[in-house]
Amino acid sequence: MNHPLETLPQLPADYFSLWQASLQWQPTMAQMEKFEQLYQIICIGNQHLNLTRLLAPAEFWEKHLWDSVAGLRPLHRWGFEQPGSKIIDIGTGGGFPGLPLAILYPDHHVTLLDSTQKKIQFLHDAVANLELNNVQGVAGRAEAIAHVPSHRAQYDIALIRAVASPPVCAEYALPYLKIGGIAVLYQGHWPEGEGDRLQSAAEQLGGTILAIESFATPITNSIRHCLYLQKIAPTPHRYPRTVGIPSKNPLI
Ligand code: SAH
């Protein structure tokens, strides 16, 4: 889709009330403006990078903005509102869920990690255009960067959406957390009966399942799941395993 600047699509204003109705919360006008700007930056970036299939205003709002924010709301229960929290978004792609959260929480520090250098370069420019000073991009594989001392066990929250199956996401995410930190695995579909397998993987990595939440999205009423894992012990040094092994041979 090509969008000359003067005809960039806009997010309809009535989505403002949908935030309130669905999450009992709404962004400020300044945050809404940044969301709109982010939408337009993604539309332009998508002309040369494969960032997302979801570019119609309603899809973008629901599947990217709303979904990113909804997954983080339950964290309030566990007291993760303190300014200065360190958040990492693993396999961020076009910046989801990390970028909308960086817009909402300017006092938190957000690291966007992706294995594709071009996407990280795009995000670097996007962050400059959005005038966000709480975001850094890192290009690399989750399995490798998790062994770098400046990233291992450094984060309060690890987010991972649409990257791999839950046991693989657990192996990618838990090594990044401090003890007590929480990983949020955004999973569209969560088959009943998978909990034992995920709990077993989490335990091997020093984690445990804290909660599994389901949400209905406000426009298309699609069901989404978010799995919350807490780190309760250090992750053994052998995890994550070598690049490619977690997805080839997930923990059971
Ligand atoms: N989280 C985004 C993008 C999902 S697509 C969203 O929900 O819209 C999956 C992304 O994960 C891709 O950008 C891909 O480059 C990245 N990715 C896949 N495996 C990875 C790994 N092992 N380490 C880092 N990034 C990875």
PDB file of C-alpha atoms and ligand atoms in Angstrom:
ATOM      1  CA  MET A   1       0.000   0.000   0.000  1.00  0.00           C
ATOM      2  CA  ASN A   2       1.456   3.397  -0.968  1.00  0.00           C
ATOM      3  CA  HIS A   3       0.564   6.456   1.046  1.00  0.00           C
ATOM      4  CA  PRO A   4       1.758   9.866  -0.079  1.00  0.00           C
ATOM      5  CA  LEU A   5       2.198  11.939   3.068  1.00  0.00           C
ATOM      6  CA  GLU A   6      -0.830  14.170   2.461  1.00  0.00           C
ATOM      7  CA  THR A   7      -3.218  11.203   2.210  1.00  0.00           C
ATOM      8  CA  LEU A   8      -2.016   9.178   5.192  1.00  0.00           C
ATOM      9  CA  PRO A   9      -4.883   7.308   6.833  1.00  0.00           C
ATOM     10  CA  GLN A  10      -6.003   8.339  10.291  1.00  0.00           C
ATOM     11  CA  LEU A  11      -7.355   6.474  13.274  1.00  0.00           C
ATOM     12  CA  PRO A  12     -11.043   7.383  13.787  1.00  0.00           C
ATOM     13  CA  ALA A  13     -11.688   9.597  16.810  1.00  0.00           C
ATOM     14  CA  ASP A  14     -14.429   7.312  18.162  1.00  0.00           C
ATOM     15  CA  TYR A  15     -11.771   4.757  19.167  1.00  0.00           C
ATOM     16  CA  PHE A  16     -11.188   7.065  22.101  1.00  0.00           C
ATOM     17  CA  SER A  17     -14.363   5.816  23.794  1.00  0.00           C
ATOM     18  CA  LEU A  18     -13.513   2.185  22.968  1.00  0.00           C
ATOM     19  CA  TRP A  19     -10.440   2.377  25.216  1.00  0.00           C
ATOM     20  CA  GLN A  20     -12.589   3.510  28.098  1.00  0.00           C
ATOM     21  CA  ALA A  21     -15.351   0.976  27.479  1.00  0.00           C
ATOM     22  CA  SER A  22     -12.988  -1.994  27.150  1.00  0.00           C
ATOM     23  CA  LEU A  23     -10.142  -1.248  29.557  1.00  0.00           C
ATOM     24  CA  GLN A  24     -11.711   1.398  31.835  1.00  0.00           C
ATOM     25  CA  TRP A  25      -8.787   3.584  30.900  1.00  0.00           C
ATOM     26  CA  GLN A  26      -7.973   6.008  28.141  1.00  0.00           C
ATOM     27  CA  PRO A  27      -4.827   7.551  26.727  1.00  0.00           C
ATOM     28  CA  THR A  28      -4.214  11.279  27.060  1.00  0.00           C
ATOM     29  CA  MET A  29      -4.613  13.472  23.979  1.00  0.00           C
ATOM     30  CA  ALA A  30      -0.821  13.675  23.665  1.00  0.00           C
ATOM     31  CA  GLN A  31      -0.530   9.855  23.739  1.00  0.00           C
ATOM     32  CA  MET A  32      -3.325   9.539  21.156  1.00  0.00           C
ATOM     33  CA  GLU A  33      -1.410  11.886  18.889  1.00  0.00           C
ATOM     34  CA  LYS A  34       1.711   9.730  19.234  1.00  0.00           C
ATOM     35  CA  PHE A  35      -0.334   6.592  18.441  1.00  0.00           C
ATOM     36  CA  GLU A  36      -1.599   8.326  15.304  1.00  0.00           C
ATOM     37  CA  GLN A  37       1.937   9.343  14.377  1.00  0.00           C
ATOM     38  CA  LEU A  38       3.150   5.767  14.989  1.00  0.00           C
ATOM     39  CA  TYR A  39       0.410   4.464  12.700  1.00  0.00           C
ATOM     40  CA  GLN A  40       1.527   6.777   9.921  1.00  0.00           C
ATOM     41  CA  ILE A  41       5.213   5.939  10.423  1.00  0.00           C
ATOM     42  CA  ILE A  42       4.382   2.212  10.149  1.00  0.00           C
ATOM     43  CA  CYS A  43       2.304   2.822   6.990  1.00  0.00           C
ATOM     44  CA  ILE A  44       5.279   4.553   5.386  1.00  0.00           C
ATOM     45  CA  GLY A  45       7.828   1.998   6.667  1.00  0.00           C
ATOM     46  CA  ASN A  46       5.706  -0.843   5.361  1.00  0.00           C
ATOM     47  CA  GLN A  47       6.258   0.366   1.808  1.00  0.00           C
ATOM     48  CA  HIS A  48       9.779  -1.075   1.879  1.00  0.00           C
ATOM     49  CA  LEU A  49       9.837  -3.340   4.952  1.00  0.00           C
ATOM     50  CA  ASN A  50       7.478  -6.165   5.723  1.00  0.00           C
ATOM     51  CA  LEU A  51       6.412  -4.872   9.152  1.00  0.00           C
ATOM     52  CA  THR A  52       2.764  -5.900   9.315  1.00  0.00           C
ATOM     53  CA  ARG A  53      -0.192  -7.071   7.239  1.00  0.00           C
ATOM     54  CA  LEU A  54      -2.535  -5.088   9.455  1.00  0.00           C
ATOM     55  CA  LEU A  55      -2.737  -1.571   8.115  1.00  0.00           C
ATOM     56  CA  ALA A  56      -6.457  -0.758   7.882  1.00  0.00           C
ATOM     57  CA  PRO A  57      -7.219   1.729  10.691  1.00  0.00           C
ATOM     58  CA  ALA A  58      -9.496  -0.635  12.663  1.00  0.00           C
ATOM     59  CA  GLU A  59      -7.084  -3.555  12.385  1.00  0.00           C
ATOM     60  CA  PHE A  60      -4.080  -1.494  13.343  1.00  0.00           C
ATOM     61  CA  TRP A  61      -5.894   0.000  16.316  1.00  0.00           C
ATOM     62  CA  GLU A  62      -7.223  -3.325  17.583  1.00  0.00           C
ATOM     63  CA  LYS A  63      -4.470  -5.824  16.741  1.00  0.00           C
ATOM     64  CA  HIS A  64      -1.503  -3.586  17.423  1.00  0.00           C
ATOM     65  CA  LEU A  65      -2.379  -0.707  19.748  1.00  0.00           C
ATOM     66  CA  TRP A  66      -5.200  -2.180  21.848  1.00  0.00           C
ATOM     67  CA  ASP A  67      -3.634  -5.644  22.042  1.00  0.00           C
ATOM     68  CA  SER A  68      -0.247  -4.258  23.153  1.00  0.00           C
ATOM     69  CA  VAL A  69      -1.817  -2.234  25.948  1.00  0.00           C
ATOM     70  CA  ALA A  70      -4.363  -4.849  27.081  1.00  0.00           C
ATOM     71  CA  GLY A  71      -1.641  -7.424  27.758  1.00  0.00           C
ATOM     72  CA  LEU A  72       0.140  -5.107  30.139  1.00  0.00           C
ATOM     73  CA  ARG A  73      -2.879  -4.025  32.188  1.00  0.00           C
ATOM     74  CA  PRO A  74      -2.876  -7.067  34.538  1.00  0.00           C
ATOM     75  CA  LEU A  75       0.683  -6.181  35.613  1.00  0.00           C
ATOM     76  CA  HIS A  76      -0.804  -3.393  37.749  1.00  0.00           C
ATOM     77  CA  ARG A  77      -1.970  -6.131  40.134  1.00  0.00           C
ATOM     78  CA  TRP A  78       1.618  -7.112  40.811  1.00  0.00           C
ATOM     79  CA  GLY A  79       2.839  -3.558  41.375  1.00  0.00           C
ATOM     80  CA  PHE A  80       4.798  -2.936  38.176  1.00  0.00           C
ATOM     81  CA  GLU A  81       3.925   0.721  37.878  1.00  0.00           C
ATOM     82  CA  GLN A  82       7.050   2.154  39.499  1.00  0.00           C
ATOM     83  CA  PRO A  83       8.879   4.586  37.234  1.00  0.00           C
ATOM     84  CA  GLY A  84      12.242   3.355  36.044  1.00  0.00           C
ATOM     85  CA  SER A  85      11.226  -0.233  35.284  1.00  0.00           C
ATOM     86  CA  LYS A  86      13.283  -1.888  32.578  1.00  0.00           C
ATOM     87  CA  ILE A  87      11.233  -3.555  29.843  1.00  0.00           C
ATOM     88  CA  ILE A  88      12.462  -5.679  26.935  1.00  0.00           C
ATOM     89  CA  ASP A  89      10.329  -6.561  23.899  1.00  0.00           C
ATOM     90  CA  ILE A  90      11.778  -9.706  22.297  1.00  0.00           C
ATOM     91  CA  GLY A  91      11.095 -10.157  18.549  1.00  0.00           C
ATOM     92  CA  THR A  92       9.531  -6.710  18.382  1.00  0.00           C
ATOM     93  CA  GLY A  93       9.138  -6.613  14.552  1.00  0.00           C
ATOM     94  CA  GLY A  94       7.502  -3.257  13.789  1.00  0.00           C
ATOM     95  CA  GLY A  95       7.673  -2.347  17.498  1.00  0.00           C
ATOM     96  CA  PHE A  96       4.810  -4.306  19.101  1.00  0.00           C
ATOM     97  CA  PRO A  97       4.048  -4.391  21.921  1.00  0.00           C
ATOM     98  CA  GLY A  98       7.098  -2.320  22.947  1.00  0.00           C
ATOM     99  CA  LEU A  99       6.548   0.982  21.142  1.00  0.00           C
ATOM    100  CA  PRO A 100       2.979   1.744  22.279  1.00  0.00           C
ATOM    101  CA  LEU A 101       4.130   0.959  25.820  1.00  0.00           C
ATOM    102  CA  ALA A 102       7.109   3.299  25.511  1.00  0.00           C
ATOM    103  CA  ILE A 103       4.609   6.015  24.501  1.00  0.00           C
ATOM    104  CA  LEU A 104       2.400   5.296  27.522  1.00  0.00           C
ATOM    105  CA  TYR A 105       5.202   4.907  30.065  1.00  0.00           C
ATOM    106  CA  PRO A 106       7.811   7.581  29.389  1.00  0.00           C
ATOM    107  CA  ASP A 107       9.417   6.878  32.780  1.00  0.00           C
ATOM    108  CA  HIS A 108      10.118   3.238  31.938  1.00  0.00           C
ATOM    109  CA  HIS A 109      13.075   2.210  29.845  1.00  0.00           C
ATOM    110  CA  VAL A 110      12.151   0.048  26.836  1.00  0.00           C
ATOM    111  CA  THR A 111      14.581  -2.137  24.849  1.00  0.00           C
ATOM    112  CA  LEU A 112      13.339  -3.344  21.462  1.00  0.00           C
ATOM    113  CA  LEU A 113      15.114  -6.513  20.315  1.00  0.00           C
ATOM    114  CA  ASP A 114      14.835  -8.150  16.916  1.00  0.00           C
ATOM    115  CA  SER A 115      17.065 -10.404  14.849  1.00  0.00           C
ATOM    116  CA  THR A 116      16.473  -8.287  11.714  1.00  0.00           C
ATOM    117  CA  GLN A 117      18.878  -5.359  11.546  1.00  0.00           C
ATOM    118  CA  LYS A 118      16.659  -3.492   9.043  1.00  0.00           C
ATOM    119  CA  LYS A 119      13.724  -3.529  11.440  1.00  0.00           C
ATOM    120  CA  ILE A 120      15.893  -2.184  14.256  1.00  0.00           C
ATOM    121  CA  GLN A 121      17.135   0.594  11.954  1.00  0.00           C
ATOM    122  CA  PHE A 122      13.531   1.445  11.075  1.00  0.00           C
ATOM    123  CA  LEU A 123      12.602   1.514  14.773  1.00  0.00           C
ATOM    124  CA  HIS A 124      15.591   3.718  15.533  1.00  0.00           C
ATOM    125  CA  ASP A 125      14.277   6.297  13.043  1.00  0.00           C
ATOM    126  CA  ALA A 126      10.693   5.861  14.282  1.00  0.00           C
ATOM    127  CA  VAL A 127      11.754   6.533  17.878  1.00  0.00           C
ATOM    128  CA  ALA A 128      13.550   9.713  16.769  1.00  0.00           C
ATOM    129  CA  ASN A 129      10.451  10.898  14.860  1.00  0.00           C
ATOM    130  CA  LEU A 130       8.232  10.153  17.839  1.00  0.00           C
ATOM    131  CA  GLU A 131      10.658  12.067  20.076  1.00  0.00           C
ATOM    132  CA  LEU A 132      10.868   9.198  22.563  1.00  0.00           C
ATOM    133  CA  ASN A 133      13.955   9.233  24.742  1.00  0.00           C
ATOM    134  CA  ASN A 134      13.226   6.051  26.715  1.00  0.00           C
ATOM    135  CA  VAL A 135      13.811   3.474  23.957  1.00  0.00           C
ATOM    136  CA  GLN A 136      16.869   1.627  22.643  1.00  0.00           C
ATOM    137  CA  GLY A 137      16.994  -0.887  19.799  1.00  0.00           C
ATOM    138  CA  VAL A 138      19.170  -3.998  19.807  1.00  0.00           C
ATOM    139  CA  ALA A 139      19.714  -6.185  16.726  1.00  0.00           C
ATOM    140  CA  GLY A 140      20.470  -9.838  17.455  1.00  0.00           C
ATOM    141  CA  ARG A 141      19.050 -13.232  18.252  1.00  0.00           C
ATOM    142  CA  ALA A 142      17.246 -13.526  21.581  1.00  0.00           C
ATOM    143  CA  GLU A 143      19.236 -16.685  22.393  1.00  0.00           C
ATOM    144  CA  ALA A 144      22.585 -14.886  21.930  1.00  0.00           C
ATOM    145  CA  ILE A 145      21.804 -11.501  23.504  1.00  0.00           C
ATOM    146  CA  ALA A 146      20.483 -13.263  26.649  1.00  0.00           C
ATOM    147  CA  HIS A 147      24.075 -14.325  27.412  1.00  0.00           C
ATOM    148  CA  VAL A 148      25.435 -10.760  27.203  1.00  0.00           C
ATOM    149  CA  PRO A 149      25.976  -9.529  30.796  1.00  0.00           C
ATOM    150  CA  SER A 150      24.428  -6.091  30.155  1.00  0.00           C
ATOM    151  CA  HIS A 151      21.149  -7.817  29.198  1.00  0.00           C
ATOM    152  CA  ARG A 152      21.066 -11.043  31.223  1.00  0.00           C
ATOM    153  CA  ALA A 153      18.928 -10.802  34.385  1.00  0.00           C
ATOM    154  CA  GLN A 154      18.607  -7.020  33.912  1.00  0.00           C
ATOM    155  CA  TYR A 155      14.884  -6.522  33.189  1.00  0.00           C
ATOM    156  CA  ASP A 156      11.728  -6.147  35.278  1.00  0.00           C
ATOM    157  CA  ILE A 157       9.403  -7.081  32.408  1.00  0.00           C
ATOM    158  CA  ALA A 158       9.982  -9.126  29.243  1.00  0.00           C
ATOM    159  CA  LEU A 159       7.322  -8.970  26.512  1.00  0.00           C
ATOM    160  CA  ILE A 160       7.109 -11.389  23.605  1.00  0.00           C
ATOM    161  CA  ARG A 161       4.324 -11.424  21.037  1.00  0.00           C
ATOM    162  CA  ALA A 162       3.820 -13.706  18.044  1.00  0.00           C
ATOM    163  CA  VAL A 163       7.391 -15.026  18.017  1.00  0.00           C
ATOM    164  CA  ALA A 164       7.146 -18.748  18.892  1.00  0.00           C
ATOM    165  CA  SER A 165       5.237 -21.305  20.974  1.00  0.00           C
ATOM    166  CA  PRO A 166       4.985 -20.630  24.736  1.00  0.00           C
ATOM    167  CA  PRO A 167       7.810 -22.981  25.904  1.00  0.00           C
ATOM    168  CA  VAL A 168      10.145 -21.398  23.314  1.00  0.00           C
ATOM    169  CA  CYS A 169       9.063 -17.891  24.366  1.00  0.00           C
ATOM    170  CA  ALA A 170       9.733 -18.861  27.987  1.00  0.00           C
ATOM    171  CA  GLU A 171      13.281 -19.928  27.100  1.00  0.00           C
ATOM    172  CA  TYR A 172      13.839 -16.663  25.198  1.00  0.00           C
ATOM    173  CA  ALA A 173      12.322 -14.402  27.871  1.00  0.00           C
ATOM    174  CA  LEU A 174      13.100 -15.713  31.383  1.00  0.00           C
ATOM    175  CA  PRO A 175      16.916 -15.333  31.174  1.00  0.00           C
ATOM    176  CA  TYR A 176      16.463 -11.555  30.676  1.00  0.00           C
ATOM    177  CA  LEU A 177      14.538 -11.087  33.931  1.00  0.00           C
ATOM    178  CA  LYS A 178      15.693 -10.132  37.398  1.00  0.00           C
ATOM    179  CA  ILE A 179      14.377 -12.379  40.154  1.00  0.00           C
ATOM    180  CA  GLY A 180      10.749 -11.315  40.707  1.00  0.00           C
ATOM    181  CA  GLY A 181      10.456 -10.003  37.137  1.00  0.00           C
ATOM    182  CA  ILE A 182       7.536 -10.984  34.911  1.00  0.00           C
ATOM    183  CA  ALA A 183       7.439 -12.281  31.341  1.00  0.00           C
ATOM    184  CA  VAL A 184       4.280 -11.568  29.340  1.00  0.00           C
ATOM    185  CA  LEU A 185       3.727 -14.069  26.529  1.00  0.00           C
ATOM    186  CA  TYR A 186       1.128 -12.652  24.116  1.00  0.00           C
ATOM    187  CA  GLN A 187      -0.502 -15.686  22.521  1.00  0.00           C
ATOM    188  CA  GLY A 188      -3.527 -15.366  20.264  1.00  0.00           C
ATOM    189  CA  HIS A 189      -4.484 -18.981  20.663  1.00  0.00           C
ATOM    190  CA  TRP A 190      -3.864 -20.977  23.854  1.00  0.00           C
ATOM    191  CA  PRO A 191      -4.921 -24.627  23.666  1.00  0.00           C
ATOM    192  CA  GLU A 192      -6.474 -25.976  26.868  1.00  0.00           C
ATOM    193  CA  GLY A 193      -4.202 -28.482  28.569  1.00  0.00           C
ATOM    194  CA  GLU A 194      -0.907 -26.815  27.572  1.00  0.00           C
ATOM    195  CA  GLY A 195      -0.410 -25.395  31.072  1.00  0.00           C
ATOM    196  CA  ASP A 196       1.501 -28.373  32.484  1.00  0.00           C
ATOM    197  CA  ARG A 197       3.989 -28.323  29.635  1.00  0.00           C
ATOM    198  CA  LEU A 198       4.574 -24.599  29.971  1.00  0.00           C
ATOM    199  CA  GLN A 199       4.931 -24.881  33.754  1.00  0.00           C
ATOM    200  CA  SER A 200       7.534 -27.617  33.287  1.00  0.00           C
ATOM    201  CA  ALA A 201       9.511 -25.457  30.816  1.00  0.00           C
ATOM    202  CA  ALA A 202       9.200 -22.411  33.098  1.00  0.00           C
ATOM    203  CA  GLU A 203      10.493 -24.363  36.122  1.00  0.00           C
ATOM    204  CA  GLN A 204      13.609 -25.497  34.235  1.00  0.00           C
ATOM    205  CA  LEU A 205      14.292 -21.807  33.500  1.00  0.00           C
ATOM    206  CA  GLY A 206      13.732 -20.536  37.067  1.00  0.00           C
ATOM    207  CA  GLY A 207      10.148 -19.434  36.480  1.00  0.00           C
ATOM    208  CA  THR A 208       6.569 -20.295  37.315  1.00  0.00           C
ATOM    209  CA  ILE A 209       3.182 -19.489  35.791  1.00  0.00           C
ATOM    210  CA  LEU A 210       1.639 -16.573  37.662  1.00  0.00           C
ATOM    211  CA  ALA A 211      -1.581 -16.194  35.662  1.00  0.00           C
ATOM    212  CA  ILE A 212      -3.207 -16.932  32.328  1.00  0.00           C
ATOM    213  CA  GLU A 213      -5.640 -14.249  31.178  1.00  0.00           C
ATOM    214  CA  SER A 214      -8.008 -14.194  28.224  1.00  0.00           C
ATOM    215  CA  PHE A 215      -9.410 -11.050  26.638  1.00  0.00           C
ATOM    216  CA  ALA A 216     -12.008 -10.391  23.937  1.00  0.00           C
ATOM    217  CA  THR A 217     -10.887  -7.641  21.570  1.00  0.00           C
ATOM    218  CA  PRO A 218     -13.336  -4.728  21.409  1.00  0.00           C
ATOM    219  CA  ILE A 219     -14.036  -4.507  17.650  1.00  0.00           C
ATOM    220  CA  THR A 220     -13.950  -8.048  16.271  1.00  0.00           C
ATOM    221  CA  ASN A 221     -14.478  -9.851  19.580  1.00  0.00           C
ATOM    222  CA  SER A 222     -11.481 -12.129  18.938  1.00  0.00           C
ATOM    223  CA  ILE A 223     -10.087 -14.062  21.881  1.00  0.00           C
ATOM    224  CA  ARG A 224      -6.543 -13.309  22.978  1.00  0.00           C
ATOM    225  CA  HIS A 225      -4.481 -14.930  25.702  1.00  0.00           C
ATOM    226  CA  CYS A 226      -1.652 -13.549  27.747  1.00  0.00           C
ATOM    227  CA  LEU A 227       0.485 -15.839  29.883  1.00  0.00           C
ATOM    228  CA  TYR A 228       2.322 -14.275  32.821  1.00  0.00           C
ATOM    229  CA  LEU A 229       5.444 -16.038  34.104  1.00  0.00           C
ATOM    230  CA  GLN A 230       7.381 -14.884  37.138  1.00  0.00           C
ATOM    231  CA  LYS A 231      11.077 -15.511  37.635  1.00  0.00           C
ATOM    232  CA  ILE A 232      11.614 -17.002  41.073  1.00  0.00           C
ATOM    233  CA  ALA A 233      15.186 -18.369  40.757  1.00  0.00           C
ATOM    234  CA  PRO A 234      18.211 -17.667  38.523  1.00  0.00           C
ATOM    235  CA  THR A 235      18.038 -19.226  35.063  1.00  0.00           C
ATOM    236  CA  PRO A 236      20.743 -21.925  34.735  1.00  0.00           C
ATOM    237  CA  HIS A 237      23.589 -20.681  32.569  1.00  0.00           C
ATOM    238  CA  ARG A 238      22.970 -23.276  29.839  1.00  0.00           C
ATOM    239  CA  TYR A 239      19.701 -21.440  28.915  1.00  0.00           C
ATOM    240  CA  PRO A 240      18.818 -20.190  26.441  1.00  0.00           C
ATOM    241  CA  ARG A 241      20.482 -22.903  24.399  1.00  0.00           C
ATOM    242  CA  THR A 242      22.430 -22.175  21.187  1.00  0.00           C
ATOM    243  CA  VAL A 243      20.702 -20.104  18.475  1.00  0.00           C
ATOM    244  CA  GLY A 244      17.986 -22.157  16.782  1.00  0.00           C
ATOM    245  CA  ILE A 245      17.894 -24.993  19.338  1.00  0.00           C
ATOM    246  CA  PRO A 246      14.989 -23.719  21.501  1.00  0.00           C
ATOM    247  CA  SER A 247      12.610 -23.565  18.525  1.00  0.00           C
ATOM    248  CA  LYS A 248      13.900 -26.822  17.014  1.00  0.00           C
ATOM    249  CA  ASN A 249      13.713 -28.736  20.264  1.00  0.00           C
ATOM    250  CA  PRO A 250      11.401 -26.897  22.722  1.00  0.00           C
ATOM    251  CA  LEU A 251      11.682 -27.694  26.429  1.00  0.00           C
ATOM    252  CA  ILE A 252       9.182 -30.203  27.739  1.00  0.00           C
TER     253      ILE A 252
HETATM  254  N1  SAH B   1       6.172  -8.833  18.042  1.00  0.00           N
HETATM  255  C1  SAH B   1       5.792  -8.310  16.728  1.00  0.00           C
HETATM  256  C2  SAH B   1       6.436  -9.076  15.567  1.00  0.00           C
HETATM  257  C3  SAH B   1       6.088 -10.530  15.480  1.00  0.00           C
HETATM  258  S1  SAH B   1       6.849 -11.322  14.061  1.00  0.00           S
HETATM  259  C4  SAH B   1       4.278  -8.297  16.614  1.00  0.00           C
HETATM  260  O1  SAH B   1       3.618  -8.938  17.406  1.00  0.00           O
HETATM  261  O2  SAH B   1       3.761  -7.628  15.688  1.00  0.00           O
HETATM  262  C5  SAH B   1       8.227 -12.124  14.839  1.00  0.00           C
HETATM  263  C6  SAH B   1       9.459 -11.224  14.933  1.00  0.00           C
HETATM  264  O3  SAH B   1      10.382 -11.904  15.782  1.00  0.00           O
HETATM  265  C7  SAH B   1      10.147 -10.994  13.602  1.00  0.00           C
HETATM  266  O4  SAH B   1      10.392  -9.601  13.445  1.00  0.00           O
HETATM  267  C8  SAH B   1      11.477 -11.768  13.705  1.00  0.00           C
HETATM  268  O5  SAH B   1      12.548 -11.100  13.062  1.00  0.00           O
HETATM  269  C9  SAH B   1      11.681 -11.831  15.231  1.00  0.00           C
HETATM  270  N2  SAH B   1      12.382 -13.017  15.733  1.00  0.00           N
HETATM  271  C10 SAH B   1      12.072 -14.314  15.473  1.00  0.00           C
HETATM  272  N3  SAH B   1      12.915 -15.139  16.144  1.00  0.00           N
HETATM  273  C11 SAH B   1      13.781 -14.331  16.833  1.00  0.00           C
HETATM  274  C12 SAH B   1      14.884 -14.585  17.706  1.00  0.00           C
HETATM  275  N4  SAH B   1      15.258 -15.834  17.987  1.00  0.00           N
HETATM  276  N5  SAH B   1      15.540 -13.525  18.232  1.00  0.00           N
HETATM  277  C13 SAH B   1      15.163 -12.260  17.928  1.00  0.00           C
HETATM  278  N6  SAH B   1      14.123 -11.964  17.112  1.00  0.00           N
HETATM  279  C14 SAH B   1      13.438 -12.985  16.564  1.00  0.00           C
END
